[in-house]
Coordinates of C-alpha atoms in Angstrom, one line a residue:
Chain E
M1 CA -37.2 -160.3 35.0
R2 CA -33.8 -160.2 36.6
N3 CA -33.1 -156.7 35.6
I4 CA -36.5 -155.5 36.9
W5 CA -35.7 -157.1 40.2
I6 CA -32.3 -155.4 40.4
V7 CA -33.7 -152.0 39.6
F8 CA -36.6 -152.6 42.0
K9 CA -34.3 -153.5 44.9
R10 CA -32.1 -150.5 44.5
E11 CA -35.0 -148.1 44.2
L12 CA -36.7 -149.6 47.2
K13 CA -33.5 -149.3 49.3
E14 CA -33.2 -145.7 48.2
Q15 CA -36.8 -144.9 49.3
F16 CA -36.1 -146.3 52.7
N17 CA -32.5 -144.9 53.0
S18 CA -33.8 -141.4 52.3
M19 CA -36.4 -141.7 55.0
L20 CA -39.0 -140.7 52.5
A21 CA -40.7 -144.1 52.8
Y22 CA -41.0 -143.9 56.6
V23 CA -42.3 -140.3 56.4
F24 CA -44.8 -141.5 53.8
I25 CA -46.0 -144.5 55.8
V26 CA -46.3 -142.6 59.1
I27 CA -48.2 -139.7 57.5
F28 CA -50.5 -142.0 55.6
V29 CA -51.4 -144.2 58.6
L30 CA -51.8 -141.2 61.0
L31 CA -54.0 -139.2 58.7
S32 CA -56.2 -142.0 57.6
M33 CA -56.8 -143.1 61.2
A34 CA -57.3 -139.6 62.5
L35 CA -59.8 -138.9 59.7
T36 CA -61.6 -142.2 60.3
F37 CA -62.0 -141.6 64.0
W38 CA -62.7 -137.8 64.0
F39 CA -64.8 -137.3 61.0
R40 CA -66.6 -140.5 60.2
N41 CA -67.8 -141.4 63.7
F42 CA -66.2 -144.8 63.9
F43 CA -67.8 -145.4 67.3
D44 CA -71.2 -144.2 66.2
P45 CA -73.6 -146.1 68.5
N46 CA -76.4 -145.7 65.9
A47 CA -74.4 -147.5 63.2
Q48 CA -76.3 -150.5 61.8
D49 CA -73.3 -152.7 61.4
A50 CA -69.6 -152.9 61.9
S51 CA -68.2 -151.8 58.6
L52 CA -65.1 -150.0 57.2
E53 CA -66.7 -149.1 53.9
F54 CA -67.7 -145.6 54.9
T55 CA -65.6 -145.0 57.9
Y56 CA -62.1 -146.0 56.9
F57 CA -62.2 -146.6 53.2
M58 CA -63.6 -143.1 52.6
W59 CA -60.2 -141.6 53.1
P60 CA -57.4 -143.4 51.2
A61 CA -58.6 -142.0 47.9
W62 CA -58.3 -138.5 49.1
L63 CA -54.9 -139.0 50.8
L64 CA -53.3 -141.0 48.0
M65 CA -54.2 -138.3 45.6
F66 CA -51.2 -136.3 47.0
L67 CA -49.2 -138.9 48.9
A68 CA -48.7 -141.2 45.9
P69 CA -47.2 -138.4 43.8
A70 CA -44.9 -137.7 46.8
V71 CA -43.5 -141.2 46.5
G72 CA -43.3 -141.2 42.7
M73 CA -42.1 -137.7 42.0
R74 CA -38.4 -138.6 42.3
L75 CA -38.6 -141.8 40.2
W76 CA -37.4 -140.2 37.0
S77 CA -37.0 -136.5 37.7
E78 CA -34.2 -137.3 40.1
E79 CA -32.4 -139.4 37.5
Y80 CA -32.5 -136.5 35.1
R81 CA -31.4 -134.0 37.7
T82 CA -28.4 -135.9 38.9
G83 CA -27.5 -137.3 35.4
T84 CA -27.7 -140.9 36.6
I85 CA -30.1 -141.5 33.7
E86 CA -27.1 -141.6 31.5
L87 CA -25.7 -144.5 33.6
L88 CA -28.9 -146.4 33.8
L89 CA -29.7 -146.2 30.1
T90 CA -26.2 -147.1 28.9
M91 CA -26.4 -150.4 30.9
P92 CA -27.4 -153.5 29.0
V93 CA -31.0 -153.0 30.3
A94 CA -34.1 -152.3 28.3
A95 CA -35.8 -149.1 29.3
W96 CA -39.0 -150.8 30.2
H97 CA -37.2 -153.0 32.7
A98 CA -36.1 -149.9 34.5
I99 CA -39.6 -148.3 34.2
V100 CA -41.4 -151.3 35.6
G101 CA -38.8 -151.9 38.4
K102 CA -39.0 -148.3 39.6
F103 CA -42.8 -148.3 39.4
F104 CA -43.1 -151.4 41.5
A105 CA -40.6 -150.1 44.1
G106 CA -42.8 -147.0 44.6
L107 CA -45.9 -149.3 44.7
A108 CA -44.2 -151.5 47.4
V109 CA -43.8 -148.5 49.7
I110 CA -47.4 -147.5 49.3
G111 CA -48.4 -151.1 49.7
V112 CA -46.6 -151.3 53.1
A113 CA -48.3 -148.1 54.2
I114 CA -51.7 -149.5 53.2
A115 CA -51.0 -152.7 55.0
C116 CA -50.0 -150.8 58.1
S117 CA -53.7 -149.8 58.6
F118 CA -54.4 -153.4 59.6
P119 CA -55.2 -152.7 63.3
I120 CA -58.4 -151.1 62.2
V121 CA -59.5 -154.4 60.7
I122 CA -58.8 -156.1 63.9
T123 CA -60.7 -153.4 65.8
V124 CA -63.9 -153.9 63.7
A125 CA -63.6 -157.6 63.9
Y126 CA -63.4 -157.4 67.7
L127 CA -66.2 -154.9 68.0
G128 CA -68.7 -156.5 65.6
D129 CA -69.1 -158.9 62.8
P130 CA -67.9 -157.0 59.7
D131 CA -68.4 -158.2 56.1
N132 CA -65.0 -159.5 55.1
G133 CA -65.8 -159.1 51.4
T134 CA -66.1 -155.4 51.7
I135 CA -62.9 -155.2 53.7
W136 CA -60.9 -157.1 51.1
G137 CA -62.7 -155.1 48.4
G138 CA -61.6 -151.9 50.2
Y139 CA -58.0 -153.0 50.3
I140 CA -57.9 -154.1 46.7
A141 CA -59.6 -150.9 45.7
T142 CA -57.1 -148.8 47.7
F143 CA -54.2 -150.6 46.3
C144 CA -55.4 -150.3 42.7
Y145 CA -56.2 -146.6 43.2
A146 CA -52.7 -146.0 44.6
A147 CA -51.2 -147.8 41.6
A148 CA -53.1 -145.6 39.2
C149 CA -52.0 -142.4 41.0
L150 CA -48.4 -143.6 41.1
A151 CA -48.4 -144.5 37.4
I152 CA -49.6 -141.0 36.6
T153 CA -46.8 -139.5 38.7
C154 CA -44.3 -141.8 37.0
A155 CA -45.4 -140.6 33.6
V156 CA -45.2 -136.9 34.6
S157 CA -41.8 -137.4 36.2
A158 CA -40.5 -138.8 32.9
F159 CA -41.2 -135.4 31.3
T160 CA -39.5 -133.1 33.8
R161 CA -36.3 -132.8 35.7
S162 CA -37.9 -130.7 38.4
V163 CA -39.2 -132.8 41.3
V164 CA -41.5 -129.9 42.5
A165 CA -43.1 -129.4 39.1
C166 CA -43.7 -133.1 38.9
L167 CA -45.4 -133.2 42.3
I168 CA -47.7 -130.2 41.5
V169 CA -48.7 -131.5 38.0
S170 CA -49.3 -135.0 39.3
V171 CA -51.4 -134.0 42.2
T172 CA -53.4 -131.7 40.0
L173 CA -54.0 -134.6 37.5
C174 CA -55.0 -137.0 40.2
F175 CA -57.3 -134.4 41.8
M176 CA -59.0 -133.7 38.5
L177 CA -59.5 -137.5 37.8
L178 CA -61.0 -137.8 41.3
L179 CA -63.2 -134.7 40.9
I180 CA -64.9 -135.8 37.7
A181 CA -66.5 -138.6 39.6
V182 CA -67.6 -136.6 42.6
P183 CA -71.5 -136.4 42.7
P184 CA -71.8 -132.5 42.5
V185 CA -69.5 -132.4 39.5
Q186 CA -71.2 -135.4 37.9
D187 CA -74.6 -133.6 38.3
Y188 CA -73.1 -130.6 36.6
F189 CA -72.0 -132.7 33.6
T190 CA -75.4 -134.3 33.5
D191 CA -77.0 -130.9 33.3
V192 CA -74.7 -129.6 30.6
F193 CA -74.1 -132.7 28.4
G194 CA -76.7 -135.2 29.5
G195 CA -76.6 -138.4 31.5
G196 CA -74.7 -140.6 28.9
V197 CA -71.8 -138.2 28.5
S198 CA -71.6 -137.6 32.2
E199 CA -71.4 -141.3 32.9
A200 CA -68.7 -141.7 30.2
I201 CA -66.7 -139.0 31.7
S202 CA -66.8 -140.4 35.2
S203 CA -66.0 -143.9 34.0
F204 CA -62.5 -142.4 33.2
S205 CA -62.1 -141.6 36.9
M206 CA -60.3 -143.9 39.3
F207 CA -62.7 -142.7 42.0
S208 CA -65.8 -144.2 40.4
H209 CA -64.0 -147.6 40.1
Y210 CA -62.7 -147.2 43.6
N211 CA -66.2 -146.7 45.0
E212 CA -67.5 -149.7 43.1
M213 CA -64.7 -151.9 44.3
K214 CA -64.7 -150.9 48.0
R215 CA -68.4 -152.1 48.1
G216 CA -66.8 -155.5 47.6
V217 CA -67.6 -155.6 43.9
V218 CA -64.2 -156.4 42.4
S219 CA -65.3 -156.9 38.8
F220 CA -63.4 -157.7 35.7
P221 CA -64.0 -154.3 34.0
N222 CA -62.7 -152.5 37.1
L223 CA -59.4 -154.5 37.0
V224 CA -59.2 -154.0 33.2
F225 CA -59.6 -150.3 33.8
Y226 CA -56.7 -150.2 36.3
V227 CA -54.4 -152.4 34.3
S228 CA -54.9 -150.4 31.2
L229 CA -54.5 -147.1 33.0
V230 CA -51.3 -148.2 34.6
S231 CA -49.9 -149.7 31.3
F232 CA -50.8 -146.6 29.4
C233 CA -49.0 -144.4 32.0
L234 CA -45.9 -146.6 31.9
F235 CA -46.0 -146.4 28.1
L236 CA -46.1 -142.6 28.4
T237 CA -43.2 -142.8 30.7
S238 CA -41.1 -144.6 28.1
V239 CA -42.2 -141.9 25.6
G240 CA -41.1 -139.2 28.0
I241 CA -37.7 -140.8 28.5
R242 CA -37.2 -141.1 24.8
A243 CA -38.3 -137.6 24.2
K244 CA -35.9 -136.3 26.9
R245 CA -33.0 -138.1 25.3
S246 CA -33.4 -136.6 21.8
Chain H
M1 CA -14.0 -152.3 17.2
I2 CA -15.7 -149.0 17.0
E3 CA -16.9 -147.8 13.7
V4 CA -18.8 -144.5 13.3
K5 CA -20.2 -143.7 9.9
S6 CA -21.5 -140.2 8.9
L7 CA -23.0 -139.6 12.3
S8 CA -25.2 -136.5 12.7
K9 CA -27.3 -135.1 15.5
R10 CA -29.7 -132.2 15.3
F11 CA -31.2 -130.5 18.3
G12 CA -34.1 -128.4 16.9
S13 CA -32.5 -126.2 14.3
K14 CA -29.0 -126.6 15.6
L15 CA -26.7 -129.2 14.1
A16 CA -24.6 -130.4 17.0
V17 CA -22.8 -133.2 15.2
D18 CA -22.3 -133.0 11.5
D19 CA -21.4 -136.0 9.4
V20 CA -18.7 -137.4 11.8
S21 CA -16.9 -140.6 10.7
F22 CA -14.0 -142.5 12.3
K23 CA -12.8 -145.9 13.3
V24 CA -11.1 -147.1 16.4
G25 CA -9.4 -150.5 16.5
R26 CA -8.2 -152.7 19.3
G27 CA -5.1 -151.4 20.9
E28 CA -5.9 -147.8 19.9
V29 CA -6.5 -144.9 22.3
L30 CA -8.4 -142.1 20.5
G31 CA -8.2 -138.6 22.0
F32 CA -11.2 -136.4 21.3
L33 CA -10.3 -132.8 21.3
G34 CA -12.4 -129.7 20.7
P35 CA -13.6 -126.5 22.2
N36 CA -16.5 -126.5 24.6
G37 CA -19.7 -127.2 22.8
A38 CA -18.0 -128.7 19.8
G39 CA -20.0 -131.9 19.9
K40 CA -17.6 -134.2 21.7
S41 CA -20.0 -135.3 24.4
T42 CA -22.9 -135.6 22.0
T43 CA -20.8 -137.8 19.7
M44 CA -19.8 -140.0 22.7
R45 CA -23.4 -140.2 23.9
M46 CA -24.4 -141.5 20.5
V47 CA -21.6 -144.0 20.4
T48 CA -22.8 -145.4 23.8
G49 CA -26.4 -145.6 22.6
F50 CA -27.7 -143.0 25.1
L51 CA -28.7 -140.5 22.4
P52 CA -30.3 -141.7 19.2
P53 CA -28.5 -140.2 16.2
S54 CA -30.4 -138.1 13.6
A55 CA -28.5 -139.8 10.8
G56 CA -25.6 -142.2 10.4
S57 CA -24.6 -145.4 12.2
V58 CA -22.4 -146.7 15.0
T59 CA -21.2 -150.3 15.3
I60 CA -19.3 -151.9 18.1
D61 CA -17.5 -155.0 17.2
G62 CA -19.9 -155.2 14.1
I63 CA -23.0 -154.8 16.3
D64 CA -25.2 -151.9 15.4
V65 CA -25.9 -149.8 18.5
I66 CA -29.3 -148.7 17.3
A67 CA -30.5 -152.1 16.0
Q68 CA -29.1 -154.2 18.9
P69 CA -28.7 -151.8 21.8
I70 CA -28.4 -154.4 24.6
A71 CA -25.8 -156.5 22.9
A72 CA -23.8 -153.4 22.0
K73 CA -24.0 -151.9 25.5
K74 CA -22.7 -155.1 27.0
R75 CA -19.4 -154.4 25.3
I76 CA -19.1 -150.8 26.3
G77 CA -17.9 -149.2 29.5
Y78 CA -18.9 -145.6 29.7
L79 CA -17.9 -142.7 32.0
P80 CA -20.4 -139.8 31.5
E81 CA -19.1 -136.3 31.5
S82 CA -20.2 -135.2 35.0
A83 CA -19.5 -138.6 36.6
P84 CA -23.1 -139.1 37.8
L85 CA -23.6 -141.5 40.8
Y86 CA -26.4 -142.6 43.1
A87 CA -25.3 -140.4 46.0
D88 CA -27.1 -142.2 48.8
M89 CA -25.3 -145.5 48.2
S90 CA -21.9 -146.6 49.5
V91 CA -19.1 -147.0 46.9
S92 CA -19.0 -150.8 47.1
S93 CA -22.8 -151.2 47.0
F94 CA -23.0 -148.8 44.1
L95 CA -20.4 -150.9 42.2
A96 CA -22.2 -154.1 43.2
F97 CA -25.4 -152.7 41.7
I98 CA -23.8 -151.8 38.4
A99 CA -22.1 -155.2 38.3
E100 CA -25.5 -156.8 38.8
L101 CA -27.0 -154.8 36.0
R102 CA -24.0 -156.0 33.9
G103 CA -25.1 -159.6 34.6
M104 CA -22.6 -160.5 37.4
S105 CA -23.8 -162.1 40.6
G106 CA -22.5 -163.8 43.7
R107 CA -18.7 -164.4 43.8
E108 CA -18.1 -163.1 40.3
N109 CA -19.8 -159.8 41.3
A110 CA -17.7 -159.4 44.5
A111 CA -14.5 -160.2 42.6
A112 CA -15.3 -157.6 39.9
V113 CA -16.0 -155.0 42.5
D114 CA -12.8 -155.7 44.3
R115 CA -10.8 -155.6 41.2
A116 CA -12.3 -152.2 40.1
L117 CA -11.8 -150.8 43.6
D118 CA -8.2 -151.9 43.4
I119 CA -7.5 -150.5 40.0
C120 CA -9.0 -147.1 40.8
F121 CA -7.5 -146.8 44.3
L122 CA -10.8 -146.7 46.0
D123 CA -10.2 -149.3 48.7
P124 CA -9.9 -146.7 51.6
V125 CA -13.4 -145.4 50.9
R126 CA -15.2 -148.6 49.8
N127 CA -17.8 -148.4 52.6
Q128 CA -18.2 -144.7 52.6
S129 CA -21.4 -143.1 51.4
I130 CA -20.9 -141.5 48.0
D131 CA -22.3 -138.1 49.0
T132 CA -19.5 -137.7 51.6
L133 CA -16.7 -138.3 49.0
S134 CA -14.5 -135.6 47.5
K135 CA -14.7 -134.9 43.8
G136 CA -11.6 -136.9 43.0
Y137 CA -13.0 -140.0 44.7
R138 CA -16.4 -139.6 43.0
H139 CA -14.8 -139.3 39.7
R140 CA -12.8 -142.5 40.2
T141 CA -15.9 -144.3 41.5
C142 CA -17.6 -143.5 38.2
L143 CA -14.5 -144.6 36.4
A144 CA -14.5 -147.9 38.4
Q145 CA -18.1 -148.4 37.3
S146 CA -17.1 -148.2 33.6
I147 CA -14.4 -150.9 33.9
L148 CA -16.3 -153.4 36.1
H149 CA -17.0 -155.8 33.4
D150 CA -13.6 -155.4 31.7
P151 CA -15.2 -154.2 28.5
D152 CA -13.5 -154.2 25.1
V153 CA -14.6 -150.7 24.4
L154 CA -14.2 -147.8 26.8
I155 CA -15.8 -144.4 26.2
L156 CA -14.5 -141.9 28.7
D157 CA -15.8 -138.3 28.7
E158 CA -13.2 -136.1 30.4
P159 CA -11.8 -138.8 32.7
T160 CA -9.3 -136.5 34.3
D161 CA -11.6 -133.6 35.0
G162 CA -11.5 -132.5 38.7
L163 CA -8.5 -134.7 39.6
D164 CA -5.3 -133.4 41.2
P165 CA -2.1 -133.7 39.2
N166 CA -1.1 -137.0 40.7
Q167 CA -4.4 -138.6 40.1
K168 CA -4.4 -137.2 36.6
Q169 CA -1.1 -139.0 36.0
E170 CA -2.5 -142.2 37.4
V171 CA -5.6 -142.1 35.3
R172 CA -3.5 -141.4 32.2
N173 CA -1.3 -144.3 32.9
L174 CA -4.3 -146.5 33.5
I175 CA -5.8 -145.4 30.1
R176 CA -2.5 -146.1 28.3
R177 CA -2.2 -149.5 30.0
M178 CA -5.8 -150.6 29.2
G179 CA -5.5 -149.2 25.7
E180 CA -3.1 -151.9 24.8
E181 CA -5.9 -154.5 24.5
K182 CA -9.0 -152.3 24.3
A183 CA -10.4 -149.7 22.0
I184 CA -10.7 -146.5 24.0
I185 CA -12.1 -143.1 23.2
F186 CA -11.6 -140.3 25.6
S187 CA -12.2 -136.6 25.5
T188 CA -10.2 -133.9 27.1
H189 CA -9.3 -130.2 27.1
I190 CA -5.8 -130.9 28.2
L191 CA -3.5 -131.2 25.2
E192 CA -0.6 -132.7 27.0
E193 CA -2.9 -135.6 27.9
V194 CA -3.3 -136.4 24.3
E195 CA 0.4 -136.7 23.8
A196 CA 0.8 -138.7 27.0
A197 CA -1.9 -141.3 26.4
C198 CA -3.2 -141.3 22.9
T199 CA -2.2 -143.2 19.8
R200 CA -4.5 -141.0 17.7
A201 CA -6.3 -137.8 18.1
I202 CA -9.4 -136.2 16.4
I203 CA -10.1 -132.5 16.7
I204 CA -13.8 -131.7 16.5
D205 CA -15.1 -128.2 15.9
Q206 CA -18.7 -127.1 15.5
G207 CA -19.8 -130.7 15.0
K208 CA -17.2 -131.5 12.3
V209 CA -14.0 -133.5 12.3
V210 CA -11.4 -130.9 11.4
A211 CA -8.2 -133.0 12.0
D212 CA -7.5 -136.7 12.4
G213 CA -4.1 -138.3 13.0
S214 CA -1.5 -139.4 15.4
P215 CA -0.3 -136.7 17.9
A216 CA 3.0 -136.4 15.9
E217 CA 1.1 -136.0 12.6
L218 CA -1.1 -133.3 14.1
K219 CA 1.9 -131.5 15.6
A220 CA 3.5 -131.5 12.1
K221 CA 0.6 -129.2 11.0
S222 CA 1.8 -126.5 13.4
K223 CA 3.5 -123.5 11.8
L224 CA 6.3 -124.1 14.2
A225 CA 6.9 -127.6 12.9
G226 CA 10.3 -128.0 11.2
V227 CA 11.6 -124.7 12.4
I228 CA 15.2 -125.0 13.6
T229 CA 16.2 -123.3 16.8
V230 CA 19.9 -122.6 17.0
R231 CA 22.4 -121.0 19.4
I232 CA 25.8 -120.3 17.9
N233 CA 28.8 -118.7 19.4
G234 CA 32.1 -117.5 18.0
L235 CA 31.3 -114.7 15.6
A236 CA 29.4 -111.4 15.7
G237 CA 25.6 -112.1 15.8
S238 CA 24.9 -110.2 12.6
G239 CA 27.5 -112.2 10.7
I240 CA 26.1 -115.5 11.8
R241 CA 22.7 -114.3 10.9
A242 CA 23.8 -113.4 7.4
A243 CA 25.6 -116.7 7.0
L244 CA 22.4 -118.6 8.0
A245 CA 20.2 -116.6 5.7
A246 CA 22.6 -117.5 2.8
L247 CA 22.0 -121.2 3.2
A248 CA 20.0 -122.9 0.6
G249 CA 16.4 -123.7 1.5
V250 CA 16.0 -121.0 4.2
S251 CA 13.0 -118.8 3.9
E252 CA 13.5 -116.7 7.0
V253 CA 15.8 -116.2 9.9
K254 CA 14.3 -114.8 13.1
E255 CA 16.6 -113.7 15.8
S256 CA 15.7 -113.7 19.5
A257 CA 19.0 -112.5 20.9
T258 CA 22.2 -111.5 19.2
G259 CA 25.3 -110.7 21.2
E260 CA 28.7 -109.5 20.3
L261 CA 29.9 -113.0 19.6
S262 CA 26.7 -115.0 19.6
F263 CA 23.4 -115.6 17.8
Y264 CA 20.2 -117.2 19.2
G265 CA 17.2 -117.5 17.0
Q266 CA 15.1 -119.6 14.7
V267 CA 15.7 -120.6 11.1
V268 CA 12.5 -121.2 9.1
P269 CA 12.9 -123.6 6.2
R270 CA 11.0 -123.3 3.0
K271 CA 10.0 -126.9 3.3
A272 CA 10.2 -129.2 6.2
D273 CA 12.9 -132.0 6.1
T274 CA 15.3 -130.5 3.6
G275 CA 18.4 -131.4 5.5
L276 CA 18.7 -127.9 6.7
S277 CA 20.0 -128.9 10.2
E278 CA 22.8 -130.7 8.5
A279 CA 23.7 -127.6 6.5
I280 CA 23.7 -125.5 9.7
F281 CA 26.0 -128.0 11.3
N282 CA 28.4 -128.0 8.4
L283 CA 28.4 -124.2 8.3
C284 CA 29.5 -124.2 11.9
K285 CA 32.2 -126.8 11.3
D286 CA 33.6 -124.9 8.3
K287 CA 33.7 -121.6 10.1
N288 CA 34.9 -123.0 13.4
L289 CA 31.8 -121.8 15.2
V290 CA 30.6 -123.3 18.5
L291 CA 27.2 -124.9 18.0
E292 CA 25.6 -124.7 21.4
E293 CA 22.1 -125.7 20.5
L294 CA 20.4 -127.1 17.5
R295 CA 16.9 -128.3 17.7
V296 CA 14.3 -129.1 15.1
E297 CA 10.9 -128.2 16.5
E298 CA 8.2 -130.8 16.4
G299 CA 5.4 -128.3 16.6
R300 CA 3.0 -127.8 19.4
L301 CA -0.4 -129.4 19.7
D302 CA -2.0 -126.3 21.2
D303 CA -0.8 -124.2 18.3
V304 CA -2.5 -126.6 15.9
F305 CA -5.6 -126.7 18.0
R306 CA -5.8 -122.9 18.2
E307 CA -5.1 -122.4 14.5
I308 CA -7.7 -124.9 13.4
T309 CA -10.5 -124.1 15.8
I310 CA -10.1 -120.3 15.8
A311 CA -9.9 -120.2 12.0
D312 CA -13.2 -122.1 11.8
T313 CA -14.9 -119.8 14.3
K314 CA -13.8 -116.7 12.3
L315 CA -15.0 -118.3 9.1
A316 CA -18.4 -119.1 10.6
K317 CA -18.7 -115.5 11.9
S318 CA -17.9 -113.9 8.5
A319 CA -20.2 -116.2 6.7

């Protein structure tokens, strides 16, 4: 635990020292708010109720798809590029301590960014009487979704010393995992393979779990999905690090 | 302290380290020599537990590096080849981070950082950001990192690389001083460094140990070792030359400069240590010659290095 904390602290400091964290937070908040107000008619007078489900929580999934890789791309690639991996792995620290510490440092940055969208919650609460369940659900869904994208990036970055390659590959992977749960694509799968297969495919997508959770349905299977996806990706990270060494 | 047994490392089809074995005890400083790409860094990386070996074993203080990596790594201080650092940190916060990973906190941590800053002459730059430092300071920062926890075993990959002559001297002195109570392995290209700081040296070529011994023992393998350089005055050069050649045990006399009444050159004995220098001295005494210079060559490490490593390269090419 202590080692995880030490690695976490250093990594988090680096994220904020290098300004990357600030850039990320500002861009995330600006974009998600802009999109909410311009494209989802936040102030639509015909809206039935005050809700964030379709106005605000529509966007984080699409933004995090490329912003989470931007936070995670340096986690391991940078260590390879500068050679500091040799320092880190010759310390009396288990590799998984470093992996988990770094992952949570990235997640903390994204967590701060997500939390920075809180004014919109105050706004809906002021304007109407929103369903708090869906708001909490939305936040939990967003956070889990971010964790999944970051874990995927983490795994990719353990396989390459190029930060740019890591960014491109991770964004592509996150995009593909989002795409397979988008209705037109789902319909295509249903036409080709039948409904069962289509459903099975989309159940592998973070997006379908995200959509379920932001409705306020934070169910056990959803959490199991995210926990296992993140654990698997972190395991892949350790495989990548081992492969890079030998 | 360090025991390496038939260590091998294969990268794809290339055998980078081939059946290397050696031991380093407390109080020993082992110099690692070899041409570029000989497998020095790979061997050191395996000793520190960074690279898993393809075959063989490494034990530190009886602890197997592969079976108990954490316990073994606690005892090792390691300076990697390119002296990697987290460039966005300041020198003291970087060292504090490493000390924390080494299990030191609070006052103990601060004391360890101060001590390392002091030993490596880093005090003037302690609060400076690492990416603004010159190469020499960076290198010493990484060296400071390796001695933070006062380890019993130090593995230093080219510790004097990129330093100016004064700093090189300081680091050499540091290594020699620490070597009195630790087991140290360090690699270098600079042969005089081996003579200055090592108690033992190993030459590695193409992944194999090709020579192992104290600097003096290695030097004795030189063709030059045992050759006697003389400068004698008082008789025509050719006469002195003939007299030297007539001595028992001489295989060859090479002259560098002969004058009307002097001889300067080298006497090559058939075998080393046959008392030839005494015979030359007596010769001069008997004939009333002035012996200006008489020196038995120790041999030169770079000759040995070149002979061993070039011969191997040629062999490999012809094979």
